[in-house]
Amino acid sequence: MEAEIQLGGATDHRRDPRRSARRSGEVDAAGEKNLPATVTNLSPSGCRILIDRPLAADSVIWLKIGGHGPFMARVVWHDGEAAGCEFAGKLHPDLVAQLSEV
C-alpha cells in the first residue's frame, strides 16, 4: 500500500506512513563517520533526519538510530538541516514502533 500526502499542492508518494520520532542517531557519509543526527520521523521504508552537514541527493549513507543499525539508506532530498532518506531494505514494523516511542 502506498500512502499519499498532499503538501502545498504537491503529492508525496510514500510506501509506508511515517511515525513521529525523536531519536538520536549517527550518520556515516562520504568518508565522514559518526556525524550527529536526529531522526524526526520514521517508517519501515524511510525516515527524516536533522543533520548539520549538507547531504547530496542520491548519496548513500549509513544511519544508526538509538543504538540500532547501521542501516543503509539513500538520501532522497536535503533542505537546509533536514534530509529525507529511503532505507535499502525495510525495517521490521516492531523496530519502527520501538524507535518511535517517546
PDB file of N, CA and C in Angstrom:
ATOM      1  N   MET A   1       0.839  -1.175   0.000  1.00  0.00           N
ATOM      2  CA  MET A   1       0.000   0.000   0.000  1.00  0.00           C
ATOM      3  C   MET A   1       0.886   1.241   0.000  1.00  0.00           C
ATOM      4  N   GLU A   2       0.515   2.217  -0.792  1.00  0.00           N
ATOM      5  CA  GLU A   2       1.285   3.447  -0.908  1.00  0.00           C
ATOM      6  C   GLU A   2       0.486   4.578  -0.279  1.00  0.00           C
ATOM      7  N   ALA A   3       1.116   5.339   0.623  1.00  0.00           N
ATOM      8  CA  ALA A   3       0.450   6.465   1.260  1.00  0.00           C
ATOM      9  C   ALA A   3       0.644   7.699   0.407  1.00  0.00           C
ATOM     10  N   GLU A   4      -0.388   8.502   0.287  1.00  0.00           N
ATOM     11  CA  GLU A   4      -0.297   9.764  -0.445  1.00  0.00           C
ATOM     12  C   GLU A   4      -0.565  10.902   0.514  1.00  0.00           C
ATOM     13  N   ILE A   5       0.308  11.888   0.505  1.00  0.00           N
ATOM     14  CA  ILE A   5       0.166  13.043   1.370  1.00  0.00           C
ATOM     15  C   ILE A   5       0.201  14.290   0.500  1.00  0.00           C
ATOM     16  N   GLN A   6      -0.757  15.161   0.669  1.00  0.00           N
ATOM     17  CA  GLN A   6      -0.791  16.419  -0.069  1.00  0.00           C
ATOM     18  C   GLN A   6      -0.032  17.479   0.722  1.00  0.00           C
ATOM     19  N   LEU A   7       0.955  18.094   0.121  1.00  0.00           N
ATOM     20  CA  LEU A   7       1.722  19.164   0.747  1.00  0.00           C
ATOM     21  C   LEU A   7       1.756  20.354  -0.198  1.00  0.00           C
ATOM     22  N   GLY A   8       1.019  21.390   0.124  1.00  0.00           N
ATOM     23  CA  GLY A   8       1.059  22.610  -0.671  1.00  0.00           C
ATOM     24  C   GLY A   8       0.870  22.378  -2.159  1.00  0.00           C
ATOM     25  N   GLY A   9      -0.066  21.511  -2.526  1.00  0.00           N
ATOM     26  CA  GLY A   9      -0.330  21.260  -3.929  1.00  0.00           C
ATOM     27  C   GLY A   9       0.492  20.134  -4.525  1.00  0.00           C
ATOM     28  N   ALA A  10       1.551  19.710  -3.842  1.00  0.00           N
ATOM     29  CA  ALA A  10       2.380  18.601  -4.326  1.00  0.00           C
ATOM     30  C   ALA A  10       1.940  17.311  -3.651  1.00  0.00           C
ATOM     31  N   THR A  11       1.998  16.218  -4.367  1.00  0.00           N
ATOM     32  CA  THR A  11       1.648  14.925  -3.800  1.00  0.00           C
ATOM     33  C   THR A  11       2.914  14.185  -3.415  1.00  0.00           C
ATOM     34  N   ASP A  12       2.924  13.660  -2.195  1.00  0.00           N
ATOM     35  CA  ASP A  12       4.066  12.916  -1.682  1.00  0.00           C
ATOM     36  C   ASP A  12       3.706  11.437  -1.715  1.00  0.00           C
ATOM     37  N   HIS A  13       4.400  10.647  -2.521  1.00  0.00           N
ATOM     38  CA  HIS A  13       4.129   9.218  -2.643  1.00  0.00           C
ATOM     39  C   HIS A  13       5.080   8.456  -1.728  1.00  0.00           C
ATOM     40  N   ARG A  14       4.556   7.974  -0.616  1.00  0.00           N
ATOM     41  CA  ARG A  14       5.364   7.199   0.314  1.00  0.00           C
ATOM     42  C   ARG A  14       4.848   5.782   0.345  1.00  0.00           C
ATOM     43  N   ARG A  15       5.766   4.844   0.524  1.00  0.00           N
ATOM     44  CA  ARG A  15       5.376   3.440   0.601  1.00  0.00           C
ATOM     45  C   ARG A  15       4.664   3.119   1.897  1.00  0.00           C
ATOM     46  N   ASP A  16       5.095   3.756   2.980  1.00  0.00           N
ATOM     47  CA  ASP A  16       4.565   3.481   4.316  1.00  0.00           C
ATOM     48  C   ASP A  16       4.305   4.789   5.042  1.00  0.00           C
ATOM     49  N   PRO A  17       3.266   4.829   5.873  1.00  0.00           N
ATOM     50  CA  PRO A  17       3.034   6.041   6.664  1.00  0.00           C
ATOM     51  C   PRO A  17       4.168   6.252   7.670  1.00  0.00           C
ATOM     52  N   ARG A  18       4.520   7.499   7.890  1.00  0.00           N
ATOM     53  CA  ARG A  18       5.586   7.833   8.827  1.00  0.00           C
ATOM     54  C   ARG A  18       5.036   7.966  10.239  1.00  0.00           C
ATOM     55  N   ARG A  19       5.874   7.625  11.205  1.00  0.00           N
ATOM     56  CA  ARG A  19       5.553   7.794  12.624  1.00  0.00           C
ATOM     57  C   ARG A  19       6.476   8.865  13.179  1.00  0.00           C
ATOM     58  N   SER A  20       5.934   9.717  14.019  1.00  0.00           N
ATOM     59  CA  SER A  20       6.737  10.745  14.656  1.00  0.00           C
ATOM     60  C   SER A  20       7.774  10.089  15.563  1.00  0.00           C
ATOM     61  N   ALA A  21       8.960  10.645  15.583  1.00  0.00           N
ATOM     62  CA  ALA A  21      10.044  10.108  16.411  1.00  0.00           C
ATOM     63  C   ALA A  21      10.941  11.261  16.839  1.00  0.00           C
ATOM     64  N   ARG A  22      11.714  11.031  17.855  1.00  0.00           N
ATOM     65  CA  ARG A  22      12.728  11.992  18.292  1.00  0.00           C
ATOM     66  C   ARG A  22      13.867  11.175  18.881  1.00  0.00           C
ATOM     67  N   ARG A  23      14.675  10.625  17.986  1.00  0.00           N
ATOM     68  CA  ARG A  23      15.758   9.728  18.391  1.00  0.00           C
ATOM     69  C   ARG A  23      17.105  10.250  17.929  1.00  0.00           C
ATOM     70  N   SER A  24      18.081  10.153  18.807  1.00  0.00           N
ATOM     71  CA  SER A  24      19.454  10.490  18.435  1.00  0.00           C
ATOM     72  C   SER A  24      19.978   9.433  17.482  1.00  0.00           C
ATOM     73  N   GLY A  25      20.799   9.875  16.567  1.00  0.00           N
ATOM     74  CA  GLY A  25      21.398   8.951  15.620  1.00  0.00           C
ATOM     75  C   GLY A  25      22.767   9.425  15.190  1.00  0.00           C
ATOM     76  N   GLU A  26      23.395   8.601  14.380  1.00  0.00           N
ATOM     77  CA  GLU A  26      24.693   8.944  13.800  1.00  0.00           C
ATOM     78  C   GLU A  26      24.683   8.542  12.344  1.00  0.00           C
ATOM     79  N   VAL A  27      25.331   9.362  11.519  1.00  0.00           N
ATOM     80  CA  VAL A  27      25.395   9.124  10.079  1.00  0.00           C
ATOM     81  C   VAL A  27      26.845   8.975   9.654  1.00  0.00           C
ATOM     82  N   ASP A  28      27.094   7.978   8.826  1.00  0.00           N
ATOM     83  CA  ASP A  28      28.371   7.851   8.123  1.00  0.00           C
ATOM     84  C   ASP A  28      28.081   8.187   6.666  1.00  0.00           C
ATOM     85  N   ALA A  29      28.756   9.221   6.146  1.00  0.00           N
ATOM     86  CA  ALA A  29      28.502   9.661   4.772  1.00  0.00           C
ATOM     87  C   ALA A  29      29.772  10.216   4.158  1.00  0.00           C
ATOM     88  N   ALA A  30      30.037   9.865   2.919  1.00  0.00           N
ATOM     89  CA  ALA A  30      31.143  10.437   2.129  1.00  0.00           C
ATOM     90  C   ALA A  30      32.442  10.512   2.917  1.00  0.00           C
ATOM     91  N   GLY A  31      32.815   9.411   3.569  1.00  0.00           N
ATOM     92  CA  GLY A  31      34.071   9.360   4.287  1.00  0.00           C
ATOM     93  C   GLY A  31      34.043   9.960   5.672  1.00  0.00           C
ATOM     94  N   GLU A  32      32.962  10.584   6.065  1.00  0.00           N
ATOM     95  CA  GLU A  32      32.834  11.146   7.414  1.00  0.00           C
ATOM     96  C   GLU A  32      32.040  10.171   8.264  1.00  0.00           C
ATOM     97  N   LYS A  33      32.503   9.961   9.488  1.00  0.00           N
ATOM     98  CA  LYS A  33      31.866   8.979  10.358  1.00  0.00           C
ATOM     99  C   LYS A  33      31.301   9.638  11.609  1.00  0.00           C
ATOM    100  N   ASN A  34      30.237   9.023  12.128  1.00  0.00           N
ATOM    101  CA  ASN A  34      29.637   9.408  13.408  1.00  0.00           C
ATOM    102  C   ASN A  34      29.165  10.865  13.447  1.00  0.00           C
ATOM    103  N   LEU A  35      28.598  11.335  12.334  1.00  0.00           N
ATOM    104  CA  LEU A  35      28.023  12.683  12.317  1.00  0.00           C
ATOM    105  C   LEU A  35      26.731  12.659  13.130  1.00  0.00           C
ATOM    106  N   PRO A  36      26.572  13.542  14.115  1.00  0.00           N
ATOM    107  CA  PRO A  36      25.348  13.527  14.916  1.00  0.00           C
ATOM    108  C   PRO A  36      24.131  13.904  14.075  1.00  0.00           C
ATOM    109  N   ALA A  37      23.038  13.201  14.322  1.00  0.00           N
ATOM    110  CA  ALA A  37      21.782  13.452  13.622  1.00  0.00           C
ATOM    111  C   ALA A  37      20.631  13.159  14.569  1.00  0.00           C
ATOM    112  N   THR A  38      19.467  13.687  14.235  1.00  0.00           N
ATOM    113  CA  THR A  38      18.249  13.387  14.983  1.00  0.00           C
ATOM    114  C   THR A  38      17.207  12.879  14.007  1.00  0.00           C
ATOM    115  N   VAL A  39      16.639  11.719  14.296  1.00  0.00           N
ATOM    116  CA  VAL A  39      15.561  11.164  13.476  1.00  0.00           C
ATOM    117  C   VAL A  39      14.261  11.769  13.977  1.00  0.00           C
ATOM    118  N   THR A  40      13.519  12.443  13.067  1.00  0.00           N
ATOM    119  CA  THR A  40      12.282  13.126  13.475  1.00  0.00           C
ATOM    120  C   THR A  40      11.025  12.403  13.035  1.00  0.00           C
ATOM    121  N   ASN A  41      11.117  11.534  12.027  1.00  0.00           N
ATOM    122  CA  ASN A  41      10.017  10.634  11.712  1.00  0.00           C
ATOM    123  C   ASN A  41      10.585   9.388  11.066  1.00  0.00           C
ATOM    124  N   LEU A  42       9.789   8.320  11.095  1.00  0.00           N
ATOM    125  CA  LEU A  42      10.320   7.023  10.741  1.00  0.00           C
ATOM    126  C   LEU A  42       9.218   6.128  10.199  1.00  0.00           C
ATOM    127  N   SER A  43       9.551   5.318   9.230  1.00  0.00           N
ATOM    128  CA  SER A  43       8.661   4.278   8.713  1.00  0.00           C
ATOM    129  C   SER A  43       9.533   3.079   8.359  1.00  0.00           C
ATOM    130  N   PRO A  44       8.935   1.947   8.033  1.00  0.00           N
ATOM    131  CA  PRO A  44       9.763   0.814   7.624  1.00  0.00           C
ATOM    132  C   PRO A  44      10.629   1.117   6.397  1.00  0.00           C
ATOM    133  N   SER A  45      10.189   2.039   5.547  1.00  0.00           N
ATOM    134  CA  SER A  45      10.915   2.288   4.299  1.00  0.00           C
ATOM    135  C   SER A  45      11.779   3.548   4.301  1.00  0.00           C
ATOM    136  N   GLY A  46      11.680   4.405   5.322  1.00  0.00           N
ATOM    137  CA  GLY A  46      12.487   5.613   5.303  1.00  0.00           C
ATOM    138  C   GLY A  46      12.347   6.458   6.550  1.00  0.00           C
ATOM    139  N   CYS A  47      13.016   7.611   6.527  1.00  0.00           N
ATOM    140  CA  CYS A  47      12.979   8.495   7.690  1.00  0.00           C
ATOM    141  C   CYS A  47      13.336   9.921   7.269  1.00  0.00           C
ATOM    142  N   ARG A  48      13.101  10.827   8.193  1.00  0.00           N
ATOM    143  CA  ARG A  48      13.530  12.223   8.061  1.00  0.00           C
ATOM    144  C   ARG A  48      14.521  12.463   9.172  1.00  0.00           C
ATOM    145  N   ILE A  49      15.658  13.069   8.826  1.00  0.00           N
ATOM    146  CA  ILE A  49      16.668  13.362   9.835  1.00  0.00           C
ATOM    147  C   ILE A  49      17.018  14.844   9.818  1.00  0.00           C
ATOM    148  N   LEU A  50      17.492  15.317  10.952  1.00  0.00           N
ATOM    149  CA  LEU A  50      18.089  16.644  11.055  1.00  0.00           C
ATOM    150  C   LEU A  50      19.581  16.435  11.224  1.00  0.00           C
ATOM    151  N   ILE A  51      20.371  17.125  10.406  1.00  0.00           N
ATOM    152  CA  ILE A  51      21.831  16.974  10.429  1.00  0.00           C
ATOM    153  C   ILE A  51      22.452  18.296   9.991  1.00  0.00           C
ATOM    154  N   ASP A  52      23.552  18.669  10.624  1.00  0.00           N
ATOM    155  CA  ASP A  52      24.197  19.952  10.343  1.00  0.00           C
ATOM    156  C   ASP A  52      24.966  19.979   9.027  1.00  0.00           C
ATOM    157  N   ARG A  53      25.252  18.829   8.456  1.00  0.00           N
ATOM    158  CA  ARG A  53      26.066  18.749   7.241  1.00  0.00           C
ATOM    159  C   ARG A  53      25.170  18.543   6.029  1.00  0.00           C
ATOM    160  N   PRO A  54      25.389  19.258   4.940  1.00  0.00           N
ATOM    161  CA  PRO A  54      24.596  19.013   3.738  1.00  0.00           C
ATOM    162  C   PRO A  54      24.854  17.605   3.193  1.00  0.00           C
ATOM    163  N   LEU A  55      23.801  16.940   2.791  1.00  0.00           N
ATOM    164  CA  LEU A  55      23.904  15.611   2.194  1.00  0.00           C
ATOM    165  C   LEU A  55      23.400  15.701   0.759  1.00  0.00           C
ATOM    166  N   ALA A  56      24.150  15.162  -0.172  1.00  0.00           N
ATOM    167  CA  ALA A  56      23.761  15.223  -1.583  1.00  0.00           C
ATOM    168  C   ALA A  56      22.637  14.232  -1.870  1.00  0.00           C
ATOM    169  N   ALA A  57      21.649  14.675  -2.642  1.00  0.00           N
ATOM    170  CA  ALA A  57      20.574  13.775  -3.068  1.00  0.00           C
ATOM    171  C   ALA A  57      21.182  12.600  -3.812  1.00  0.00           C
ATOM    172  N   ASP A  58      20.646  11.430  -3.603  1.00  0.00           N
ATOM    173  CA  ASP A  58      21.079  10.159  -4.189  1.00  0.00           C
ATOM    174  C   ASP A  58      22.361   9.614  -3.581  1.00  0.00           C
ATOM    175  N   SER A  59      22.924  10.293  -2.576  1.00  0.00           N
ATOM    176  CA  SER A  59      24.108   9.727  -1.928  1.00  0.00           C
ATOM    177  C   SER A  59      23.677   8.616  -0.968  1.00  0.00           C
ATOM    178  N   VAL A  60      24.587   7.709  -0.705  1.00  0.00           N
ATOM    179  CA  VAL A  60      24.325   6.592   0.197  1.00  0.00           C
ATOM    180  C   VAL A  60      24.917   6.917   1.561  1.00  0.00           C
ATOM    181  N   ILE A  61      24.135   6.681   2.600  1.00  0.00           N
ATOM    182  CA  ILE A  61      24.591   6.902   3.968  1.00  0.00           C
ATOM    183  C   ILE A  61      24.354   5.628   4.775  1.00  0.00           C
ATOM    184  N   TRP A  62      24.992   5.556   5.926  1.00  0.00           N
ATOM    185  CA  TRP A  62      24.741   4.515   6.914  1.00  0.00           C
ATOM    186  C   TRP A  62      24.241   5.231   8.152  1.00  0.00           C
ATOM    187  N   LEU A  63      23.086   4.819   8.653  1.00  0.00           N
ATOM    188  CA  LEU A  63      22.418   5.512   9.754  1.00  0.00           C
ATOM    189  C   LEU A  63      22.250   4.582  10.941  1.00  0.00           C
ATOM    190  N   LYS A  64      22.699   5.040  12.103  1.00  0.00           N
ATOM    191  CA  LYS A  64      22.441   4.342  13.366  1.00  0.00           C
ATOM    192  C   LYS A  64      21.360   5.142  14.078  1.00  0.00           C
ATOM    193  N   ILE A  65      20.353   4.433  14.608  1.00  0.00           N
ATOM    194  CA  ILE A  65      19.235   5.090  15.288  1.00  0.00           C
ATOM    195  C   ILE A  65      19.078   4.483  16.674  1.00  0.00           C
ATOM    196  N   GLY A  66      19.244   5.303  17.714  1.00  0.00           N
ATOM    197  CA  GLY A  66      19.009   4.834  19.070  1.00  0.00           C
ATOM    198  C   GLY A  66      19.709   3.528  19.408  1.00  0.00           C
ATOM    199  N   GLY A  67      20.951   3.366  18.970  1.00  0.00           N
ATOM    200  CA  GLY A  67      21.709   2.162  19.279  1.00  0.00           C
ATOM    201  C   GLY A  67      21.462   0.997  18.325  1.00  0.00           C
ATOM    202  N   HIS A  68      20.619   1.173  17.318  1.00  0.00           N
ATOM    203  CA  HIS A  68      20.339   0.127  16.335  1.00  0.00           C
ATOM    204  C   HIS A  68      20.980   0.492  14.999  1.00  0.00           C
ATOM    205  N   GLY A  69      21.324  -0.518  14.236  1.00  0.00           N
ATOM    206  CA  GLY A  69      21.901  -0.301  12.921  1.00  0.00           C
ATOM    207  C   GLY A  69      23.376  -0.609  12.933  1.00  0.00           C
ATOM    208  N   PRO A  70      24.071  -0.207  11.913  1.00  0.00           N
ATOM    209  CA  PRO A  70      23.701   0.803  10.921  1.00  0.00           C
ATOM    210  C   PRO A  70      22.790   0.255   9.827  1.00  0.00           C
ATOM    211  N   PHE A  71      21.958   1.167   9.302  1.00  0.00           N
ATOM    212  CA  PHE A  71      21.049   0.874   8.205  1.00  0.00           C
ATOM    213  C   PHE A  71      21.503   1.659   6.976  1.00  0.00           C
ATOM    214  N   MET A  72      21.603   0.990   5.846  1.00  0.00           N
ATOM    215  CA  MET A  72      21.976   1.671   4.614  1.00  0.00           C
ATOM    216  C   MET A  72      20.757   2.408   4.072  1.00  0.00           C
ATOM    217  N   ALA A  73      20.960   3.646   3.640  1.00  0.00           N
ATOM    218  CA  ALA A  73      19.859   4.449   3.118  1.00  0.00           C
ATOM    219  C   ALA A  73      20.368   5.352   1.996  1.00  0.00           C
ATOM    220  N   ARG A  74      19.430   5.776   1.164  1.00  0.00           N
ATOM    221  CA  ARG A  74      19.722   6.718   0.081  1.00  0.00           C
ATOM    222  C   ARG A  74      19.066   8.046   0.439  1.00  0.00           C
ATOM    223  N   VAL A  75      19.811   9.134   0.297  1.00  0.00           N
ATOM    224  CA  VAL A  75      19.259  10.470   0.545  1.00  0.00           C
ATOM    225  C   VAL A  75      18.359  10.816  -0.642  1.00  0.00           C
ATOM    226  N   VAL A  76      17.077  11.029  -0.369  1.00  0.00           N
ATOM    227  CA  VAL A  76      16.119  11.367  -1.422  1.00  0.00           C
ATOM    228  C   VAL A  76      16.085  12.879  -1.627  1.00  0.00           C
ATOM    229  N   TRP A  77      16.139  13.621  -0.540  1.00  0.00           N
ATOM    230  CA  TRP A  77      16.153  15.082  -0.611  1.00  0.00           C
ATOM    231  C   TRP A  77      16.906  15.636   0.591  1.00  0.00           C
ATOM    232  N   HIS A  78      17.394  16.870   0.446  1.00  0.00           N
ATOM    233  CA  HIS A  78      18.053  17.584   1.544  1.00  0.00           C
ATOM    234  C   HIS A  78      17.676  19.047   1.426  1.00  0.00           C
ATOM    235  N   ASP A  79      17.248  19.639   2.530  1.00  0.00           N
ATOM    236  CA  ASP A  79      16.808  21.028   2.536  1.00  0.00           C
ATOM    237  C   ASP A  79      17.296  21.680   3.826  1.00  0.00           C
ATOM    238  N   GLY A  80      18.379  22.401   3.751  1.00  0.00           N
ATOM    239  CA  GLY A  80      18.927  23.018   4.962  1.00  0.00           C
ATOM    240  C   GLY A  80      19.450  21.946   5.896  1.00  0.00           C
ATOM    241  N   GLU A  81      18.875  21.869   7.102  1.00  0.00           N
ATOM    242  CA  GLU A  81      19.316  20.887   8.089  1.00  0.00           C
ATOM    243  C   GLU A  81      18.524  19.588   8.032  1.00  0.00           C
ATOM    244  N   ALA A  82      17.516  19.481   7.196  1.00  0.00           N
ATOM    245  CA  ALA A  82      16.676  18.283   7.137  1.00  0.00           C
ATOM    246  C   ALA A  82      16.976  17.472   5.879  1.00  0.00           C
ATOM    247  N   ALA A  83      16.841  16.152   6.007  1.00  0.00           N
ATOM    248  CA  ALA A  83      17.020  15.262   4.867  1.00  0.00           C
ATOM    249  C   ALA A  83      16.022  14.118   4.956  1.00  0.00           C
ATOM    250  N   GLY A  84      15.520  13.702   3.806  1.00  0.00           N
ATOM    251  CA  GLY A  84      14.647  12.535   3.725  1.00  0.00           C
ATOM    252  C   GLY A  84      15.428  11.382   3.152  1.00  0.00           C
ATOM    253  N   CYS A  85      15.333  10.225   3.778  1.00  0.00           N
ATOM    254  CA  CYS A  85      16.128   9.065   3.384  1.00  0.00           C
ATOM    255  C   CYS A  85      15.240   7.842   3.166  1.00  0.00           C
ATOM    256  N   GLU A  86      15.619   7.026   2.204  1.00  0.00           N
ATOM    257  CA  GLU A  86      14.919   5.777   1.911  1.00  0.00           C
ATOM    258  C   GLU A  86      15.868   4.628   2.257  1.00  0.00           C
ATOM    259  N   PHE A  87      15.400   3.712   3.119  1.00  0.00           N
ATOM    260  CA  PHE A  87      16.233   2.580   3.513  1.00  0.00           C
ATOM    261  C   PHE A  87      16.410   1.613   2.352  1.00  0.00           C
ATOM    262  N   ALA A  88      17.587   0.977   2.298  1.00  0.00           N
ATOM    263  CA  ALA A  88      17.864  -0.014   1.255  1.00  0.00           C
ATOM    264  C   ALA A  88      16.992  -1.250   1.435  1.00  0.00           C
ATOM    265  N   GLY A  89      16.686  -1.592   2.665  1.00  0.00           N
ATOM    266  CA  GLY A  89      15.786  -2.696   2.995  1.00  0.00           C
ATOM    267  C   GLY A  89      14.834  -2.239   4.076  1.00  0.00           C
ATOM    268  N   LYS A  90      13.620  -2.726   4.047  1.00  0.00           N
ATOM    269  CA  LYS A  90      12.622  -2.276   5.024  1.00  0.00           C
ATOM    270  C   LYS A  90      12.997  -2.674   6.446  1.00  0.00           C
ATOM    271  N   LEU A  91      12.718  -1.776   7.388  1.00  0.00           N
ATOM    272  CA  LEU A  91      12.878  -2.082   8.804  1.00  0.00           C
ATOM    273  C   LEU A  91      11.659  -2.865   9.273  1.00  0.00           C
ATOM    274  N   HIS A  92      11.852  -3.728  10.241  1.00  0.00           N
ATOM    275  CA  HIS A  92      10.741  -4.501  10.797  1.00  0.00           C
ATOM    276  C   HIS A  92       9.783  -3.534  11.502  1.00  0.00           C
ATOM    277  N   PRO A  93       8.458  -3.703  11.317  1.00  0.00           N
ATOM    278  CA  PRO A  93       7.492  -2.798  11.957  1.00  0.00           C
ATOM    279  C   PRO A  93       7.643  -2.715  13.480  1.00  0.00           C
ATOM    280  N   ASP A  94       8.027  -3.808  14.138  1.00  0.00           N
ATOM    281  CA  ASP A  94       8.218  -3.768  15.595  1.00  0.00           C
ATOM    282  C   ASP A  94       9.384  -2.850  15.969  1.00  0.00           C
ATOM    283  N   LEU A  95      10.440  -2.858  15.177  1.00  0.00           N
ATOM    284  CA  LEU A  95      11.573  -1.964  15.435  1.00  0.00           C
ATOM    285  C   LEU A  95      11.158  -0.515  15.209  1.00  0.00           C
ATOM    286  N   VAL A  96      10.386  -0.261  14.162  1.00  0.00           N
ATOM    287  CA  VAL A  96       9.896   1.105  13.905  1.00  0.00           C
ATOM    288  C   VAL A  96       9.056   1.585  15.088  1.00  0.00           C
ATOM    289  N   ALA A  97       8.167   0.709  15.584  1.00  0.00           N
ATOM    290  CA  ALA A  97       7.324   1.077  16.736  1.00  0.00           C
ATOM    291  C   ALA A  97       8.189   1.365  17.963  1.00  0.00           C
ATOM    292  N   GLN A  98       9.193   0.544  18.201  1.00  0.00           N
ATOM    293  CA  GLN A  98      10.076   0.728  19.358  1.00  0.00           C
ATOM    294  C   GLN A  98      10.842   2.048  19.241  1.00  0.00           C
ATOM    295  N   LEU A  99      11.378   2.340  18.069  1.00  0.00           N
ATOM    296  CA  LEU A  99      12.165   3.564  17.884  1.00  0.00           C
ATOM    297  C   LEU A  99      11.293   4.811  17.844  1.00  0.00           C
ATOM    298  N   SER A 100      10.001   4.649  17.602  1.00  0.00           N
ATOM    299  CA  SER A 100       9.085   5.788  17.543  1.00  0.00           C
ATOM    300  C   SER A 100       8.542   6.159  18.912  1.00  0.00           C
ATOM    301  N   GLU A 101       8.713   5.278  19.893  1.00  0.00           N
ATOM    302  CA  GLU A 101       8.220   5.572  21.237  1.00  0.00           C
ATOM    303  C   GLU A 101       9.033   6.712  21.840  1.00  0.00           C
ATOM    304  N   VAL A 102       8.325   7.577  22.521  1.00  0.00           N
ATOM    305  CA  VAL A 102       8.995   8.756  23.112  1.00  0.00           C
ATOM    306  C   VAL A 102       9.399   8.471  24.530  1.00  0.00           C
TER     307      VAL A 102
END
